[in-house]
CSV table of C-alpha atoms in Angstrom, one decimal:
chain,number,residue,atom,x,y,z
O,1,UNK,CA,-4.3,-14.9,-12.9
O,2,UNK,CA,-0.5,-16.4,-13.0
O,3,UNK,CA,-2.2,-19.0,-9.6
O,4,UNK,CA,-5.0,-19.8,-12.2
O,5,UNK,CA,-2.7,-20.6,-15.3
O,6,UNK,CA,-0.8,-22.9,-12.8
O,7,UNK,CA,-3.4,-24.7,-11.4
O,8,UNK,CA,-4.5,-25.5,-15.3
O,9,UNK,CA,-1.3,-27.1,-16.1
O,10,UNK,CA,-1.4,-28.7,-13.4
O,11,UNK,CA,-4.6,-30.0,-13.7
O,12,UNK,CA,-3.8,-31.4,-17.6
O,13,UNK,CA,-0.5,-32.3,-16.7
O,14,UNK,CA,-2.2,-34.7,-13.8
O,15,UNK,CA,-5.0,-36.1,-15.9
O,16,UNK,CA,-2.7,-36.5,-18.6
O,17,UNK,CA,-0.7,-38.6,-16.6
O,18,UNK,CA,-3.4,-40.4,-15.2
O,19,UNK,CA,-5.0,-41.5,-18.2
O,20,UNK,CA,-1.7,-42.9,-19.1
O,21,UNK,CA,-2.1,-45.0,-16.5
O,22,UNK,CA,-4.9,-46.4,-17.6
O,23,UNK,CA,-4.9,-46.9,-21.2
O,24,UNK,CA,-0.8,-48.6,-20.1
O,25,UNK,CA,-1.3,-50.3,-16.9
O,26,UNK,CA,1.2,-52.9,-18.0
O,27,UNK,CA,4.0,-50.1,-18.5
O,28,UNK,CA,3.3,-47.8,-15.7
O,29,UNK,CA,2.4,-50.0,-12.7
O,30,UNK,CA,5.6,-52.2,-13.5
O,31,UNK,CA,7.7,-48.6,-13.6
O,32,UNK,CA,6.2,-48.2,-10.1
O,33,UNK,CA,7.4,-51.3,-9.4
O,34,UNK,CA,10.6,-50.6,-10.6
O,35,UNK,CA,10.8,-47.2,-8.2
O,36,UNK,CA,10.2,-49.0,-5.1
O,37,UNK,CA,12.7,-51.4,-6.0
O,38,UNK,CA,15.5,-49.3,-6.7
O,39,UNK,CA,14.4,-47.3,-3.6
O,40,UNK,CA,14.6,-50.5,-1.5
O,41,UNK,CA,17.8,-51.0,-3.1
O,42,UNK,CA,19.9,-47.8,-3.2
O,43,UNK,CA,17.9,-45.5,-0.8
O,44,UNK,CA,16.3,-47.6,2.1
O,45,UNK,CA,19.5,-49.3,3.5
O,46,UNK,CA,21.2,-46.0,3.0
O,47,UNK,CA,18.8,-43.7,5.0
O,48,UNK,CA,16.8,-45.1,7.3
O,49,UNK,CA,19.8,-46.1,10.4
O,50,UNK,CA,21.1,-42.8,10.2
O,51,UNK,CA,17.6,-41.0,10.0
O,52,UNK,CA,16.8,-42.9,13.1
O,53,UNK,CA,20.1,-41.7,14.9
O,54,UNK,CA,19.7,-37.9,13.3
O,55,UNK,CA,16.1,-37.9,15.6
O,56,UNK,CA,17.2,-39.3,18.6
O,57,UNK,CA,20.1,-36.7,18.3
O,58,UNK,CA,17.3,-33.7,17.7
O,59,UNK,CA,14.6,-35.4,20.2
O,60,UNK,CA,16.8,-35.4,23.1
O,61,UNK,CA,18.6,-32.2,23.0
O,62,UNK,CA,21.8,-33.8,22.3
O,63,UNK,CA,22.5,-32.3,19.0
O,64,UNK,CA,22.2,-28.9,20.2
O,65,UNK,CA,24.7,-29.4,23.8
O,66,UNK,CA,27.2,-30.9,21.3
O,67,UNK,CA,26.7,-27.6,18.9
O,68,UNK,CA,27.5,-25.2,22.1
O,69,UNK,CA,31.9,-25.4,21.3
O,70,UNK,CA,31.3,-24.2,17.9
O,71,UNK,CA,29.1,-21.4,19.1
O,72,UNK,CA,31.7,-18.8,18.5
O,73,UNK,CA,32.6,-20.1,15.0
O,74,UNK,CA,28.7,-20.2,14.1
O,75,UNK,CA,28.7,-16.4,15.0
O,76,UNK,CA,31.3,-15.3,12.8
O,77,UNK,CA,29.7,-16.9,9.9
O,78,UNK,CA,26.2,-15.6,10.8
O,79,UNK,CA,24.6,-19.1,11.2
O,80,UNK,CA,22.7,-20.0,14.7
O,81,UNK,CA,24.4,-22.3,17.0
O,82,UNK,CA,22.5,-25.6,16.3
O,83,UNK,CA,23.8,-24.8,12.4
O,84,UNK,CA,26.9,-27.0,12.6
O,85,UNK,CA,25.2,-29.8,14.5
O,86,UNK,CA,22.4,-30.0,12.1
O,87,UNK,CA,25.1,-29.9,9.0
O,88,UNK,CA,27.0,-33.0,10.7
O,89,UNK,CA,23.6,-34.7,11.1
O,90,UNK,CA,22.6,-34.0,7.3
O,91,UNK,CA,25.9,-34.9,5.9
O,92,UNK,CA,25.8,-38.6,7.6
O,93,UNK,CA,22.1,-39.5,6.9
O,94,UNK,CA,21.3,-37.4,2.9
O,95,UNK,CA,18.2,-36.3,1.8
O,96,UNK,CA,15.6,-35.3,3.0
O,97,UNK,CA,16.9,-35.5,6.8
O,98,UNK,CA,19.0,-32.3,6.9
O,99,UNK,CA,16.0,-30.5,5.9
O,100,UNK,CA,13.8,-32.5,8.3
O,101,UNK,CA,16.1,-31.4,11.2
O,102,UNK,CA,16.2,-27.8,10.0
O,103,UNK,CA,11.9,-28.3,10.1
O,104,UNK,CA,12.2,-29.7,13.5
O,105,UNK,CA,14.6,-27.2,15.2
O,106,UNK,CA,12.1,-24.4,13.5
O,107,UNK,CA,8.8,-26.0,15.0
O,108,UNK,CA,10.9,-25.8,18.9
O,109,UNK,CA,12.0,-22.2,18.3
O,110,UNK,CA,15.6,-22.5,17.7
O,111,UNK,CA,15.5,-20.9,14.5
O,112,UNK,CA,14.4,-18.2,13.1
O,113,UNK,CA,12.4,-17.4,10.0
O,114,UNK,CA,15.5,-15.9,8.6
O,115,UNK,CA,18.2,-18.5,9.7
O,116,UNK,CA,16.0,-21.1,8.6
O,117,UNK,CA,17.1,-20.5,4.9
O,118,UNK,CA,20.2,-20.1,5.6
O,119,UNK,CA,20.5,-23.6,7.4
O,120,UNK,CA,18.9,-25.2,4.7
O,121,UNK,CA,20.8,-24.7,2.0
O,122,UNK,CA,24.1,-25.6,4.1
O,123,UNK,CA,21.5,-29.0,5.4
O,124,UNK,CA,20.6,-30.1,1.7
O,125,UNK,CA,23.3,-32.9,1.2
O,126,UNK,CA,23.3,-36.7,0.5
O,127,UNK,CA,24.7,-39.1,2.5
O,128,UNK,CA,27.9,-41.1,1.9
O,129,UNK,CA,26.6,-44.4,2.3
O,130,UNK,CA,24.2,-43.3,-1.0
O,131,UNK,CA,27.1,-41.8,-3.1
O,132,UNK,CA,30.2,-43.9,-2.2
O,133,UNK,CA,27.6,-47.2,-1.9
O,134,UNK,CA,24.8,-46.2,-4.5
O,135,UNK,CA,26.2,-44.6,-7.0
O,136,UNK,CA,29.7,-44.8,-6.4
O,137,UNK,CA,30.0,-48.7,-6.6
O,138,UNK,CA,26.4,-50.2,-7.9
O,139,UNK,CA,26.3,-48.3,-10.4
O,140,UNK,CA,29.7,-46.7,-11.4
O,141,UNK,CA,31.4,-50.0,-10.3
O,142,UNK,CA,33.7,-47.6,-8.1
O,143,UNK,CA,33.9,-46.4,-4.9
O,144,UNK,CA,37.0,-44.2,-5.5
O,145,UNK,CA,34.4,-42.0,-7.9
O,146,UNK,CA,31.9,-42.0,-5.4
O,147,UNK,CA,34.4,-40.7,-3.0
O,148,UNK,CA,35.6,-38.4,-5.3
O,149,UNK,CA,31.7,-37.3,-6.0
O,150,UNK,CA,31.5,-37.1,-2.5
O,151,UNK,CA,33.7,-34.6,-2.0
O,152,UNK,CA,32.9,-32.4,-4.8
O,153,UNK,CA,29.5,-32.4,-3.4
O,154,UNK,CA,29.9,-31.7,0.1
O,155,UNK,CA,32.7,-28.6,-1.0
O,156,UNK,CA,30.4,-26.9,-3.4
O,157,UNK,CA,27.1,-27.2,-0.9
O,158,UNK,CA,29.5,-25.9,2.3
O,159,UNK,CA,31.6,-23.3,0.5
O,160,UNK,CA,28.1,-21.6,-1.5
O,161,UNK,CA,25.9,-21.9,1.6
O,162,UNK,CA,28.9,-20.1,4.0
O,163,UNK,CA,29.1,-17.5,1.0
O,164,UNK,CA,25.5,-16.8,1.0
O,165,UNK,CA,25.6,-16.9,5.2
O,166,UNK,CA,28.5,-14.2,5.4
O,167,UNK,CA,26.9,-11.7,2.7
O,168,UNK,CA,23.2,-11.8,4.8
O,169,UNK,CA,22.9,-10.3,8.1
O,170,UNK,CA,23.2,-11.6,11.8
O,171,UNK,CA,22.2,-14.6,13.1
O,172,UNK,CA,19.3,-13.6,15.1
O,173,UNK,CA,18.9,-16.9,16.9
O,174,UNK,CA,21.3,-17.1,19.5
O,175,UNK,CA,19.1,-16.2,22.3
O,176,UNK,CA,16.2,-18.3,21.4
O,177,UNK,CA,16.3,-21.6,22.7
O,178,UNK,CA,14.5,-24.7,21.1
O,179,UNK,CA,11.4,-26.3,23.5
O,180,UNK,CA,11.6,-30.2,24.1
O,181,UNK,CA,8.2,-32.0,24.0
O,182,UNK,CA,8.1,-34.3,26.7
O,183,UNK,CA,7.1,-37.4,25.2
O,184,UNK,CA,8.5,-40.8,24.1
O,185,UNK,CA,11.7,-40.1,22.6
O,186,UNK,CA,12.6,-43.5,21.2
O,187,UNK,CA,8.6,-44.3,19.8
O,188,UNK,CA,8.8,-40.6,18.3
O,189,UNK,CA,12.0,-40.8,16.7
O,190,UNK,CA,11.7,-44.3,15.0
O,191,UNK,CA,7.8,-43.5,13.5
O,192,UNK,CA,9.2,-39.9,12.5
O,193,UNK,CA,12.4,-42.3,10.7
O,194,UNK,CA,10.4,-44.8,9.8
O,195,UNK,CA,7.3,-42.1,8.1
O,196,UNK,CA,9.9,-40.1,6.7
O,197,UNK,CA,12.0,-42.8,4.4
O,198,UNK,CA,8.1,-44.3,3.5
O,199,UNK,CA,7.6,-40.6,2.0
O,200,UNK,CA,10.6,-40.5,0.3
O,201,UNK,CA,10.0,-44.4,-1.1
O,202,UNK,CA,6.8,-42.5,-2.3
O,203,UNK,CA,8.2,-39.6,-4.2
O,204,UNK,CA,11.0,-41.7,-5.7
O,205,UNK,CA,8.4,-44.4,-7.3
O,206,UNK,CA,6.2,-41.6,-8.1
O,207,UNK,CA,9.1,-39.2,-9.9
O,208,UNK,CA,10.2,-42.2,-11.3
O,209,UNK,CA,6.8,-43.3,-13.5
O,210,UNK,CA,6.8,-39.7,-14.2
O,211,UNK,CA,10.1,-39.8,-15.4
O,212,UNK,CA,9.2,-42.5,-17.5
O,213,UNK,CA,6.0,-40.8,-18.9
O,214,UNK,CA,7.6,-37.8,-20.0
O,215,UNK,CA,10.5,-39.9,-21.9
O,216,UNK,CA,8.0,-42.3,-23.6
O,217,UNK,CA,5.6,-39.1,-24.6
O,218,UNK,CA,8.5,-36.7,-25.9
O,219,UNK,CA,7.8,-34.2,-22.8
O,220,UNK,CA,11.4,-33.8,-22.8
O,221,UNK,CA,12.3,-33.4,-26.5
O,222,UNK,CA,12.6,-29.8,-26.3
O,223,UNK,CA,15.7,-29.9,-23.6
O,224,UNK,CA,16.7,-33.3,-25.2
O,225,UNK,CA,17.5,-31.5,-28.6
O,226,UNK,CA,19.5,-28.3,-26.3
O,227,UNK,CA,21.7,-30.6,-24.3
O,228,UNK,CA,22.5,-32.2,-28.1
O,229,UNK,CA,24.2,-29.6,-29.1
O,230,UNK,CA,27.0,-30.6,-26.0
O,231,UNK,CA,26.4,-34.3,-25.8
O,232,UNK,CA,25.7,-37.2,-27.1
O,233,UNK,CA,21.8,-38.3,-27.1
O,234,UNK,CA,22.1,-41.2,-24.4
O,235,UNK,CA,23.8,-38.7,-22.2
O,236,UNK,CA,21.1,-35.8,-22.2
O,237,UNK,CA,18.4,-38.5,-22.3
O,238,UNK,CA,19.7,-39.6,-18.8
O,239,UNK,CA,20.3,-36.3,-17.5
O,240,UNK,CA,16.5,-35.2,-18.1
O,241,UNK,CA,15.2,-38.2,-16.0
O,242,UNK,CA,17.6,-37.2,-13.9
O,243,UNK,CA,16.5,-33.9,-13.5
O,244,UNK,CA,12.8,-35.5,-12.5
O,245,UNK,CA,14.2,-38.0,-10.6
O,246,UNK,CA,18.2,-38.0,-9.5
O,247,UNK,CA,18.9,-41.8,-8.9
O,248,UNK,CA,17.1,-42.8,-12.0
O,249,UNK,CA,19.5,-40.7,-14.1
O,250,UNK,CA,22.7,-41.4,-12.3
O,251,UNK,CA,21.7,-44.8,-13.1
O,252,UNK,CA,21.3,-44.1,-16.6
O,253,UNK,CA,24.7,-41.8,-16.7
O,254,UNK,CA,26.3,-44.8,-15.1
O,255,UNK,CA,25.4,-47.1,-18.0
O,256,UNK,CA,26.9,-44.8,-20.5
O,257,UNK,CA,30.0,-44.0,-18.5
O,258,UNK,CA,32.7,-41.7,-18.7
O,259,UNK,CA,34.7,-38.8,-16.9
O,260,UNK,CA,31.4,-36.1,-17.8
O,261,UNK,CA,28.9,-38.5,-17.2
O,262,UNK,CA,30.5,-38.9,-13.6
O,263,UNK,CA,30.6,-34.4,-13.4
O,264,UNK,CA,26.6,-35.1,-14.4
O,265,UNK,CA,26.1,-37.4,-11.6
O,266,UNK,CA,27.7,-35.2,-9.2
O,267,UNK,CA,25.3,-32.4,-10.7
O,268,UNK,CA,22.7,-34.6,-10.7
O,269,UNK,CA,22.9,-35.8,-7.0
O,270,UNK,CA,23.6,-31.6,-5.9
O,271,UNK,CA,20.7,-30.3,-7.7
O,272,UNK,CA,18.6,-33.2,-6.5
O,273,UNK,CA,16.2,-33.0,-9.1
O,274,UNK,CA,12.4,-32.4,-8.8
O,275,UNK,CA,11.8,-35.5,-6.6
O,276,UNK,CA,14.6,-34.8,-3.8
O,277,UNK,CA,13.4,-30.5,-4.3
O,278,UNK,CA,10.3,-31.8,-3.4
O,279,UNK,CA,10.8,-33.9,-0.5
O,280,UNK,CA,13.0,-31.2,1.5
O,281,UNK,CA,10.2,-28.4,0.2
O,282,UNK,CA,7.6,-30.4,2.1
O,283,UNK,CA,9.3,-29.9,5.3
O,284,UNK,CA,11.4,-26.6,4.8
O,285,UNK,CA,7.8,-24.8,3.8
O,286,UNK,CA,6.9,-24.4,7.1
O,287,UNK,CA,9.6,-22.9,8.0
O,288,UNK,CA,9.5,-20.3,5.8
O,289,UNK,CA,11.8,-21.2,3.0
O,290,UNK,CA,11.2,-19.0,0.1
O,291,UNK,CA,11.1,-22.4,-2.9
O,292,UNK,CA,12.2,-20.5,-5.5
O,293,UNK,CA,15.5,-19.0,-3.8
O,294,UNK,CA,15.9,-22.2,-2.3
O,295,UNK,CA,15.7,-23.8,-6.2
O,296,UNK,CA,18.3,-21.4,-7.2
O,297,UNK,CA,20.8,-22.2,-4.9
O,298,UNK,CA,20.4,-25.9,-5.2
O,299,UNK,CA,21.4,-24.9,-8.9
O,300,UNK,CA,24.5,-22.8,-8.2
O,301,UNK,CA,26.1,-25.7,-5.6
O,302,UNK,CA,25.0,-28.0,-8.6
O,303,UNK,CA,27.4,-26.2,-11.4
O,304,UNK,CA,29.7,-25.8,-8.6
O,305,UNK,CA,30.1,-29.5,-7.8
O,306,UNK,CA,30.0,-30.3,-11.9
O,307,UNK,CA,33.2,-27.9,-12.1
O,308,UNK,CA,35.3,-29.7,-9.3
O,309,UNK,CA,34.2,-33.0,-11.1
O,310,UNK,CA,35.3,-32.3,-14.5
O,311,UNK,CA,38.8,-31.4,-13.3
O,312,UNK,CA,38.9,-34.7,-10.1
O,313,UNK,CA,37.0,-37.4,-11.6
């Protein structure tokens, strides 16, 4: 019954926003427009060398040989051995790739079911060229706040994700070692780069014309008027888009400004909203990452991150 009532809404919300479309071509194609823009602009330049470099790494084997010194510290904090290699990779490239390596080590057996979660929370980070380039300086105007956003967000994903490692049990993937498909490494890694930053151009324009609906149809009046009662109206207008669509409302936080509009775009870029959820869902799925839990967490290393911004920025 609860599957049924879902795929309802769904279906209403979908034609609903289709049929927006249509009777507003003028307004929706040009936010879709828009999307792709600012995806080209903030995202593309930010993501695609270092997703590139991330697959190489994974393809050939590399990534895992360089994880083998820190084999003994993975133990102790009941992560695999490929953990820390795959953290390093998803703290340089940013969303989705961490949770595209995690999906890749998975598919060749180096994970388990269980360690899979675990890696994935620790994997889910943006990269510094999008949060010291992107937000810090085009649209704060600062790179020492994007630094400082940063480092808030890469201490409250680590220190929450080792937490949650330490209080579950045993790695139970040090044995298992990941198979290597014998194919062109430098052909698979560049479509895999070069299909993975096209679906992420996709989500963002797509998040973003939703974003757009649900602002210009009221959809978000309901949290508008809670987050009033603690900010100003410009402020939780920006951090609803954001939670559909993160870079849209850390642009919109940005053109308000301010020390807690800065502690919302460190929440903002965390959490990931419902865009970036969804792109690392599509490949942490298959490997048996429970959504909901995985939601949760994102949430706790959010309010985390918002806390070491309100007292940094």
């Amino acid at each position: 019954m609860k599957k049924k009532i879902g795929y309802v809404i769904l279906c209403i919300a979908l034609l609903s926003f289709g049929a927006a479309i249509i009777v507003r071509p003028e307004r929706y194609v040009n936010c879709c427009f828009q999307g792709f823009a600012m995806w080209a602009e903030c995202v593309l330049p930010a993501l695609f060398p270092f997703m590139c470099i991330t697959l190489i790494f994974v393809k050939t084997g590399i990534a895992e040989k360089a994880s083998l010194p820190l084999k003994r510290v993975t133990g102790k904090l009941k992560l695999p051995p490929a953990a820390a290699a795959c953290f390093l990779l998803s703290v340089c490239s940013g969303y989705p790739a961490g949770s595209k390596v995690v999906s890749e080590f998975y598919s060749g057996g180096a994970f388990s079911k269980k360690d899979s979660g675990k890696v994935a929370y620790l994997c889910s980070t943006s990269g510094p060229l999008f949060i010291i380039g992107s937000v810090g300086f085009k649209m704060f105007g600062d790179k020492l706040t994007g630094l400082k956003i940063l480092l808030a967000h890469i201490f409250a994903v680590t220190v929450v994700s080792l937490i949650i490692a330490l209080i579950s049990k045993k790695s139970t993937s040090e044995e298992v070692k990941r198979t290597l498909p014998k194919s062109n490494v430098l052909y698979d890694a560049f479509y895999g780069a070069v299909i993975a930053v096209t679906v992420a151009g996709g989500f963002i324009a797509f998040f973003y014309v939703v974003a757009n609906f649900c602002a210009d149809f009221n959809v978000f009046y309901p949290l508008e008027k809670f987050f009033n009662l603690f900010l100003d109206s410009n402020t939780s207008s920006a951090l609803c888009l954001g939670l559909v669509e993160a870079t849209t409302g850390c642009r919109a936080l940005s053109e308000v400004g301010g020390k807690l509009q800065i502690a919302l775009a460190g929440f903002l870029v965390t959490f990931g909203g419902l865009s970036i959820l969804l792109q690392q869902l599509s490949y942490l799925l298959g490997a048996g990452v429970k959504p909901l839990k995985f939601i949760a967490v994102k949430f706790l290393q959010a309010v985390v991150c918002f806390l070491i911004l309100l007292v940094i920025a």
